[in-house]
Amino acid sequence: CNVGKQDDLDALVEQTVTHFGRVDVLVNNAAFTGAAAGKGARELTRKEWELMLAVNLSAPHWLTMGFLPHFPASGGVVINVTSVAAEHRPVTGANPGGLGNPAYGATKAGLNRLGNFMASELSPERIAVITVDPGLVFSATIQAMPGIGTDLPPGHVSTDVPAAAIA
């Protein structure tokens, strides 16, 4: 499923509901920087900017809206996985884009705010909206960016996050 494409999102909702009948928990975990990782604002192309908006911010919104009618009357949970890039200051020097890049940070900050609004709006329907920031994970993408994570306090960088830690 390409969550950057509305038709794929609609098909995902339809196939999920057809298979399971309802949805109790939705985890919006997709994230994308692609070739734009580490680029500053001046280097980003419009296509890179719009793709990150589509995947990192629009997809969680539209998936949540698509699944809303399929939560049981007793309620449910929407979990949005965000990033330290939403709040952390950009790293200067070799990587002007900092953690991810301006578009990635902006989309994750937007996801934080979207989660706040959704939580307020959906709470009367007994649907909790939770935003989770697993912290900086020193993935291969992050390790390839000079200076990333070197200014964070010990214990704020993980080499991996077991699924059970965020489940």
XYZ file of N, CA, C and O in Angstrom:
668
model
N 0.840 -1.178 0.000
C 0.000 0.000 0.000
C 0.887 1.243 0.000
O 1.745 1.395 0.866
N 0.670 2.117 -0.932
C 1.373 3.390 -0.956
C 0.481 4.398 -0.238
O -0.491 4.887 -0.805
N 0.808 4.702 1.012
C -0.055 5.580 1.795
C -0.023 7.018 1.309
O -0.805 7.842 1.771
N 0.836 7.305 0.355
C 0.854 8.624 -0.261
C -0.198 8.787 -1.335
O -0.344 9.861 -1.911
N -0.947 7.714 -1.622
C -1.976 7.746 -2.671
C -3.355 7.454 -2.068
O -3.551 6.424 -1.423
N -4.284 8.357 -2.295
C -5.619 8.224 -1.709
C -6.314 6.929 -2.120
O -6.984 6.293 -1.311
N -6.176 6.518 -3.377
C -6.819 5.272 -3.817
C -6.315 4.078 -3.017
O -7.086 3.176 -2.677
N -5.022 4.056 -2.713
C -4.457 2.970 -1.906
C -5.001 3.012 -0.480
O -5.266 1.968 0.127
N -5.157 4.214 0.075
C -5.719 4.343 1.425
C -7.150 3.833 1.457
O -7.532 3.090 2.378
N -7.937 4.215 0.466
C -9.326 3.751 0.402
C -9.396 2.234 0.295
O -10.215 1.593 0.960
N -8.512 1.646 -0.522
C -8.482 0.184 -0.677
C -8.065 -0.487 0.623
O -8.604 -1.537 0.993
N -7.114 0.109 1.336
C -6.673 -0.443 2.621
C -7.824 -0.480 3.620
O -8.043 -1.489 4.300
N -8.579 0.598 3.703
C -9.731 0.641 4.606
C -10.737 -0.431 4.211
O -11.187 -1.226 5.048
N -11.080 -0.489 2.938
C -12.074 -1.455 2.458
C -11.634 -2.894 2.723
O -12.410 -3.713 3.233
N -10.402 -3.230 2.383
C -9.906 -4.595 2.570
C -9.828 -4.967 4.051
O -10.164 -6.094 4.436
N -9.413 -4.023 4.885
C -9.313 -4.288 6.321
C -10.683 -4.552 6.920
O -10.877 -5.521 7.673
N -11.631 -3.707 6.589
C -12.983 -3.855 7.136
C -13.644 -5.120 6.595
O -14.326 -5.839 7.341
N -13.413 -5.442 5.337
C -13.964 -6.676 4.762
C -13.410 -7.893 5.490
O -14.145 -8.829 5.816
N -12.121 -7.867 5.803
C -11.476 -9.017 6.443
C -11.807 -9.118 7.940
O -12.109 -10.204 8.434
N -11.747 -7.986 8.659
C -11.896 -8.020 10.113
C -13.280 -7.593 10.601
O -13.638 -7.868 11.746
N -14.043 -6.894 9.781
C -15.377 -6.467 10.175
C -15.415 -5.155 10.934
O -16.395 -4.424 10.853
N -14.391 -4.859 11.683
C -14.320 -3.608 12.433
C -12.860 -3.316 12.758
O -11.977 -4.147 12.514
N -12.635 -2.160 13.360
C -11.285 -1.757 13.750
C -11.339 -1.288 15.198
O -12.157 -0.434 15.550
N -10.489 -1.851 16.033
C -10.390 -1.426 17.428
C -9.219 -0.481 17.654
O -9.286 0.416 18.490
N -8.121 -0.731 16.914
C -6.904 0.073 17.060
C -6.357 0.367 15.674
O -6.242 -0.521 14.834
N -6.019 1.632 15.448
C -5.359 2.058 14.223
C -4.005 2.636 14.609
O -3.935 3.526 15.459
N -2.936 2.128 14.009
C -1.597 2.671 14.242
C -1.121 3.328 12.949
O -0.914 2.658 11.944
N -0.966 4.634 13.000
C -0.426 5.399 11.880
C 1.085 5.496 12.084
O 1.560 6.320 12.868
N 1.826 4.630 11.397
C 3.259 4.503 11.636
C 4.109 4.786 10.400
O 5.325 4.734 10.470
N 3.506 5.064 9.272
C 4.292 5.319 8.063
C 5.064 6.623 8.201
O 4.585 7.592 8.785
N 6.266 6.631 7.665
C 7.089 7.848 7.645
C 7.991 7.786 6.423
O 8.385 6.706 5.990
N 8.314 8.964 5.903
C 9.107 8.989 4.681
C 9.964 10.241 4.620
O 9.500 11.340 4.912
N 11.222 10.049 4.251
C 12.082 11.166 3.850
C 12.710 10.865 2.498
O 12.913 11.760 1.703
N 13.010 9.590 2.249
C 13.589 9.192 0.968
C 14.895 9.899 0.678
O 15.699 10.136 1.575
N 15.097 10.275 -0.562
C 16.340 10.924 -0.987
C 16.476 12.321 -0.394
O 17.532 12.933 -0.494
N 15.419 12.826 0.240
C 15.454 14.168 0.816
C 16.074 14.189 2.212
O 16.269 15.255 2.776
N 16.392 13.027 2.771
C 16.957 12.961 4.119
C 18.190 13.853 4.214
O 19.093 13.766 3.393
N 18.201 14.734 5.208
C 19.347 15.589 5.437
C 19.402 16.848 4.593
O 20.293 17.670 4.771
N 18.470 17.018 3.675
C 18.470 18.226 2.841
C 17.932 19.421 3.625
O 17.018 19.281 4.430
N 18.490 20.566 3.356
C 17.973 21.796 3.923
C 16.803 22.308 3.095
O 16.491 21.760 2.038
N 16.185 23.379 3.552
C 15.013 23.944 2.883
C 15.304 24.325 1.431
O 14.454 24.148 0.561
N 16.501 24.809 1.166
C 16.837 25.255 -0.191
C 17.001 24.104 -1.169
O 16.837 24.289 -2.371
N 17.365 22.924 -0.661
C 17.605 21.780 -1.548
C 16.356 20.954 -1.833
O 16.329 20.189 -2.785
N 15.347 21.056 -0.993
C 14.135 20.249 -1.176
C 13.413 20.613 -2.464
O 13.241 21.791 -2.772
N 12.981 19.604 -3.179
C 12.157 19.854 -4.351
C 10.688 19.883 -3.917
O 10.327 19.370 -2.849
N 9.841 20.450 -4.735
C 8.412 20.469 -4.443
C 7.865 19.040 -4.335
O 7.039 18.735 -3.474
N 8.345 18.159 -5.203
C 7.889 16.770 -5.189
C 8.246 16.097 -3.859
O 7.423 15.389 -3.275
N 9.473 16.319 -3.366
C 9.881 15.738 -2.077
C 9.022 16.287 -0.950
O 8.564 15.529 -0.078
N 8.792 17.603 -0.946
C 7.967 18.245 0.079
C 6.559 17.638 0.080
O 6.041 17.249 1.118
N 5.946 17.569 -1.093
C 4.569 17.091 -1.183
C 4.442 15.608 -0.854
O 3.441 15.187 -0.265
N 5.454 14.821 -1.199
C 5.413 13.400 -0.864
C 5.492 13.191 0.646
O 4.768 12.366 1.210
N 6.354 13.966 1.313
C 6.426 13.854 2.780
C 5.129 14.305 3.434
O 4.671 13.694 4.400
N 4.513 15.362 2.914
C 3.212 15.786 3.435
C 2.169 14.682 3.253
O 1.394 14.396 4.166
N 2.163 14.072 2.079
C 1.181 13.024 1.785
C 1.346 11.826 2.713
O 0.369 11.319 3.268
N 2.578 11.359 2.887
C 2.829 10.152 3.684
C 2.770 10.437 5.184
O 2.148 9.693 5.943
N 3.429 11.493 5.625
C 3.635 11.725 7.059
C 2.494 12.459 7.749
O 2.374 12.375 8.968
N 1.683 13.194 6.991
C 0.622 13.978 7.620
C -0.765 13.697 7.035
O -1.709 13.453 7.777
N -0.873 13.703 5.723
C -2.193 13.479 5.119
C -2.679 12.043 5.321
O -3.851 11.822 5.638
N -1.800 11.067 5.139
C -2.215 9.664 5.281
C -2.786 9.361 6.671
O -3.850 8.742 6.766
N -2.134 9.770 7.769
C -2.749 9.506 9.077
C -4.133 10.141 9.224
O -5.037 9.533 9.802
N -4.295 11.349 8.689
C -5.606 12.002 8.760
C -6.654 11.195 7.987
O -7.712 10.866 8.515
N -6.348 10.884 6.729
C -7.348 10.218 5.887
C -7.586 8.768 6.301
O -8.711 8.273 6.179
N -6.568 8.090 6.811
C -6.801 6.728 7.324
C -7.707 6.774 8.555
O -8.628 5.970 8.688
N -7.452 7.717 9.439
C -8.301 7.843 10.623
C -9.739 8.146 10.216
O -10.681 7.511 10.700
N -9.919 9.077 9.282
C -11.269 9.414 8.827
C -11.931 8.215 8.144
O -13.118 7.964 8.327
N -11.148 7.442 7.372
C -11.703 6.275 6.687
C -12.129 5.171 7.637
O -13.135 4.487 7.413
N -11.365 5.004 8.722
C -11.682 3.929 9.669
C -12.688 4.332 10.731
O -13.276 3.467 11.387
N -12.938 5.621 10.929
C -13.853 6.066 11.992
C -15.196 5.354 11.996
O -15.645 4.916 13.066
N -15.867 5.208 10.864
C -17.173 4.545 10.902
C -17.093 3.065 11.282
O -18.116 2.443 11.552
N -15.897 2.519 11.330
C -15.735 1.082 11.568
C -15.209 0.751 12.964
O -14.945 -0.415 13.265
N -15.071 1.765 13.822
C -14.765 1.514 15.227
C -16.060 1.079 15.907
O -17.139 1.566 15.560
N -15.974 0.172 16.878
C -17.197 -0.248 17.577
C -17.762 0.892 18.420
O -17.053 1.844 18.750
N -19.013 0.786 18.780
C -19.665 1.815 19.602
C -18.960 1.989 20.942
O -19.019 3.062 21.545
N -18.271 0.938 21.398
C -17.554 1.007 22.671
C -16.281 1.834 22.574
O -15.635 2.121 23.576
N -15.892 2.231 21.366
C -14.726 3.092 21.194
C -13.539 2.376 20.586
O -13.652 1.274 20.052
N -12.396 3.021 20.677
C -11.174 2.470 20.110
C -10.002 3.389 20.355
O -10.103 4.357 21.110
N -8.903 3.094 19.688
C -7.671 3.853 19.884
C -7.015 4.124 18.538
O -6.902 3.219 17.706
N -6.563 5.360 18.354
C -5.733 5.732 17.219
C -4.374 6.114 17.790
O -4.289 6.960 18.691
N -3.328 5.468 17.291
C -1.968 5.772 17.734
C -1.205 6.369 16.553
O -1.063 5.723 15.519
N -0.745 7.596 16.729
C 0.071 8.258 15.722
C 1.522 8.206 16.173
O 1.846 8.674 17.269
N 2.392 7.655 15.349
C 3.815 7.593 15.686
C 4.491 8.807 15.072
O 4.482 8.999 13.859
N 5.052 9.633 15.928
C 5.680 10.872 15.502
C 7.197 10.738 15.588
O 7.729 9.634 15.551
N 7.896 11.835 15.717
C 9.357 11.803 15.688
C 9.936 12.921 16.538
O 9.344 13.993 16.679
N 11.114 12.662 17.057
C 11.875 13.688 17.769
C 12.138 14.878 16.850
O 12.311 16.001 17.304
N 12.111 14.659 15.540
C 12.335 15.735 14.574
C 11.257 16.810 14.643
O 11.473 17.934 14.187
N 10.111 16.488 15.236
C 9.032 17.464 15.345
C 9.384 18.597 16.304
O 8.906 19.717 16.143
N 10.208 18.317 17.273
C 10.497 19.299 18.313
C 11.971 19.662 18.432
O 12.310 20.709 18.956
N 12.847 18.781 17.997
C 14.285 18.987 18.186
C 14.794 20.055 17.241
O 14.414 20.112 16.082
N 15.695 20.876 17.743
C 16.280 21.917 16.888
C 17.126 21.276 15.798
O 17.726 20.232 16.003
N 17.189 21.901 14.639
C 18.040 21.362 13.565
C 19.510 21.376 13.969
O 19.952 22.248 14.703
N 20.237 20.395 13.503
C 21.674 20.336 13.717
C 22.318 21.239 12.685
O 21.967 21.204 11.510
N 23.252 22.064 13.107
C 23.889 22.995 12.185
C 25.122 22.375 11.558
O 25.604 21.335 11.993
N 25.646 23.025 10.539
C 26.891 22.585 9.925
C 26.670 21.658 8.764
O 26.007 21.989 7.797
N 27.213 20.430 8.888
C 27.220 19.482 7.767
C 25.821 19.076 7.334
O 25.610 18.700 6.199
N 24.864 19.147 8.227
C 23.510 18.706 7.898
C 22.514 19.802 8.274
O 21.886 19.730 9.313
N 22.364 20.830 7.431
C 21.495 21.945 7.793
C 20.048 21.552 7.993
O 19.308 22.246 8.660
N 19.645 20.437 7.429
C 18.266 19.999 7.584
C 17.990 19.366 8.925
O 16.857 19.139 9.299
N 19.039 19.077 9.681
C 18.858 18.505 11.006
C 18.271 17.110 10.945
O 18.565 16.337 10.049
N 17.452 16.798 11.903
C 16.843 15.476 11.997
C 15.819 15.320 10.893
O 14.723 15.835 10.982
N 16.188 14.618 9.855
C 15.327 14.445 8.701
C 15.542 15.583 7.728
O 16.482 15.587 6.965
N 14.701 16.568 7.778
C 14.813 17.801 7.009
C 13.629 18.684 7.402
O 12.772 18.252 8.164
N 13.570 19.918 6.895
C 12.470 20.802 7.310
C 11.081 20.227 7.037
O 10.177 20.396 7.847
N 10.902 19.563 5.911
C 9.587 19.006 5.592
C 9.234 17.865 6.537
O 8.105 17.774 7.014
N 10.196 17.002 6.834
C 9.934 15.882 7.747
C 9.571 16.409 9.135
O 8.573 16.005 9.732
N 10.375 17.342 9.643
C 10.087 17.918 10.957
C 8.737 18.611 10.984
O 7.973 18.480 11.943
N 8.434 19.347 9.923
C 7.151 20.054 9.857
C 5.975 19.081 9.811
O 4.948 19.300 10.470
N 6.116 17.981 9.059
C 5.007 17.020 8.981
C 4.799 16.307 10.308
O 3.660 16.044 10.698
N 5.892 16.008 11.004
C 5.747 15.337 12.294
C 5.212 16.296 13.361
O 4.426 15.898 14.221
N 5.610 17.566 13.304
C 5.015 18.566 14.204
C 3.525 18.716 13.891
O 2.696 18.823 14.802
N 3.195 18.698 12.605
C 1.790 18.749 12.203
C 1.009 17.551 12.705
O -0.145 17.669 13.125
N 1.643 16.370 12.684
C 0.984 15.158 13.183
C 0.726 15.275 14.691
O -0.331 14.848 15.175
N 1.668 15.877 15.412
C 1.449 16.102 16.847
C 0.199 16.957 17.059
O -0.652 16.640 17.889
N 0.100 18.053 16.320
C -1.027 18.963 16.475
C -2.323 18.318 15.995
O -3.369 18.454 16.625
N -2.268 17.598 14.884
C -3.443 16.891 14.385
C -3.958 15.921 15.444
O -5.164 15.833 15.691
N -3.043 15.217 16.090
C -3.431 14.288 17.156
C -4.143 15.000 18.297
O -5.121 14.481 18.849
N -3.666 16.196 18.671
C -4.325 16.969 19.733
C -5.766 17.303 19.357
O -6.684 17.148 20.168
N -5.947 17.785 18.132
C -7.295 18.145 17.682
C -8.189 16.915 17.580
O -9.355 16.944 17.985
N -7.654 15.833 17.011
C -8.454 14.614 16.883
C -8.847 14.061 18.248
O -9.965 13.577 18.429
N -7.915 14.109 19.207
C -8.211 13.602 20.548
C -9.406 14.328 21.140
O -10.314 13.698 21.702
N -9.425 15.633 20.998
C -10.533 16.426 21.523
C -11.834 16.127 20.786
O -12.889 15.944 21.392
N -11.751 16.048 19.473
C -12.945 15.838 18.658
C -13.539 14.436 18.809
O -14.761 14.262 18.794
N -12.673 13.436 18.952
C -13.155 12.050 18.950
C -13.422 11.489 20.345
O -14.026 10.420 20.471
N -13.012 12.185 21.390
C -13.218 11.652 22.743
C -14.688 11.415 23.084
O -14.997 10.430 23.761
N -15.641 12.247 22.615
C -17.044 11.933 22.910
C -17.502 10.596 22.306
O -18.468 10.005 22.783
N -16.778 10.134 21.277
C -17.112 8.844 20.657
C -16.304 7.705 21.282
O -16.290 6.592 20.761
N -15.637 8.001 22.391
C -14.828 7.023 23.132
C -13.657 6.507 22.294
O -13.238 5.363 22.431
N -13.155 7.364 21.433
C -11.971 7.027 20.646
C -10.820 7.874 21.171
O -10.865 9.106 21.119
N -9.827 7.193 21.712
C -8.643 7.876 22.227
C -7.639 8.051 21.094
O -7.434 7.133 20.292
N -7.038 9.213 21.022
C -5.990 9.472 20.039
C -4.716 9.767 20.815
O -4.674 10.698 21.622
N -3.705 8.941 20.571
C -2.446 9.019 21.302
C -1.312 9.238 20.306
O -1.255 8.573 19.274
N -0.437 10.166 20.630
C 0.737 10.398 19.796
C 1.956 9.898 20.550
O 2.173 10.272 21.705
N 2.743 9.045 19.903
C 3.897 8.417 20.534
C 5.163 8.831 19.791
O 5.227 8.743 18.569
N 6.162 9.279 20.541
C 7.476 9.601 19.982
C 8.461 8.587 20.558
O 8.808 8.672 21.733
N 8.898 7.619 19.745
C 9.810 6.594 20.276
C 11.227 7.112 20.521
O 12.071 6.382 21.019
N 11.486 8.381 20.202
C 12.832 8.929 20.356
C 13.658 8.646 19.114
O 13.188 8.056 18.147
N 14.887 9.087 19.144
C 15.766 8.901 18.000
C 16.263 7.464 17.947
O 16.854 6.960 18.902
N 15.984 6.796 16.843
C 16.462 5.440 16.619
C 17.597 5.529 15.610
O 17.422 6.060 14.517
N 18.758 5.043 15.988
C 19.945 5.156 15.143
C 19.897 4.140 14.016
O 20.674 3.199 13.948
N 18.957 4.361 13.107
C 18.779 3.488 11.948
C 19.885 3.768 10.936
O 20.663 4.718 11.082
N 19.933 2.973 9.878
C 20.943 3.185 8.831
C 20.799 4.565 8.208
O 21.797 5.236 7.920
N 19.561 5.034 8.026
C 19.337 6.359 7.452
C 19.911 7.439 8.364
O 20.598 8.348 7.909
N 19.629 7.338 9.651
C 20.117 8.325 10.616
C 21.643 8.268 10.714
O 22.313 9.296 10.754
N 22.210 7.052 10.746
C 23.660 6.918 10.863
C 24.392 7.532 9.679
O 25.536 7.966 9.814
N 23.752 7.600 8.522
C 24.391 8.172 7.332
C 24.424 9.694 7.361
O 25.097 10.307 6.538
N 23.730 10.312 8.319
C 23.700 11.776 8.407
C 24.747 12.253 9.394
O 24.667 11.949 10.576
N 25.739 13.020 8.930
C 26.792 13.503 9.832
C 26.225 14.364 10.951
O 25.370 15.214 10.719
N 26.691 14.116 12.167
C 26.326 14.961 13.297
C 25.002 14.647 13.954
O 24.697 15.211 14.999
N 24.217 13.770 13.399
C 22.900 13.488 13.974
C 23.065 12.657 15.250
O 23.752 11.656 15.276
N 22.394 13.097 16.291
C 22.387 12.372 17.549
C 23.586 12.633 18.427
O 23.588 12.272 19.594
N 24.616 13.303 17.920
C 25.821 13.510 18.719
C 25.624 14.539 19.816
O 26.367 14.563 20.780
N 24.608 15.402 19.689
C 24.371 16.434 20.695
C 23.246 16.073 21.661
O 22.844 16.880 22.481
N 22.746 14.845 21.579
C 21.682 14.420 22.480
C 22.280 13.770 23.724
O 23.320 13.116 23.659
N 21.623 13.940 24.877
C 22.131 13.330 26.109
C 22.159 11.807 26.018
O 21.370 11.216 25.282
N 23.050 11.158 26.787
C 23.082 9.686 26.808
C 21.702 9.135 27.167
O 20.993 9.694 27.987
N 21.345 8.038 26.526
C 20.054 7.413 26.782
C 18.933 7.927 25.896
O 17.826 7.424 25.940
N 19.207 8.954 25.088
C 18.188 9.511 24.202
C 18.285 8.970 22.784
O 17.562 9.393 21.908
N 19.215 8.052 22.561
C 19.379 7.461 21.242
C 19.319 5.954 21.414
O 19.974 5.385 22.272
N 18.507 5.299 20.595
C 18.370 3.855 20.647
C 18.902 3.256 19.357
O 18.778 3.851 18.291
N 19.498 2.075 19.457
C 19.945 1.401 18.241
C 18.821 0.579 17.641
O 18.864 0.234 16.486
N 17.807 0.263 18.418
C 16.644 -0.424 17.903
C 15.516 -0.260 18.925
O 15.759 0.014 20.085
N 14.306 -0.403 18.451
C 13.139 -0.333 19.315
C 12.345 -1.609 19.126
O 11.743 -1.810 18.079
N 12.377 -2.492 20.130
C 11.577 -3.723 20.005
C 10.096 -3.383 19.883
O 9.622 -2.441 20.506
N 9.399 -4.135 19.070
C 7.968 -3.878 18.846
C 7.205 -3.856 20.154
O 6.286 -3.066 20.333
N 7.584 -4.679 21.104
C 6.885 -4.743 22.381
C 7.030 -3.445 23.171
O 6.188 -3.121 23.997
N 8.082 -2.678 22.885
C 8.305 -1.434 23.616
C 7.285 -0.364 23.261
O 7.034 0.548 24.036
N 6.690 -0.461 22.077
C 5.707 0.555 21.697
C 4.317 -0.022 21.540
O 3.389 0.681 21.230
N 4.160 -1.297 21.764
C 2.846 -1.920 21.609
C 2.001 -1.729 22.858
O 2.449 -1.446 23.894
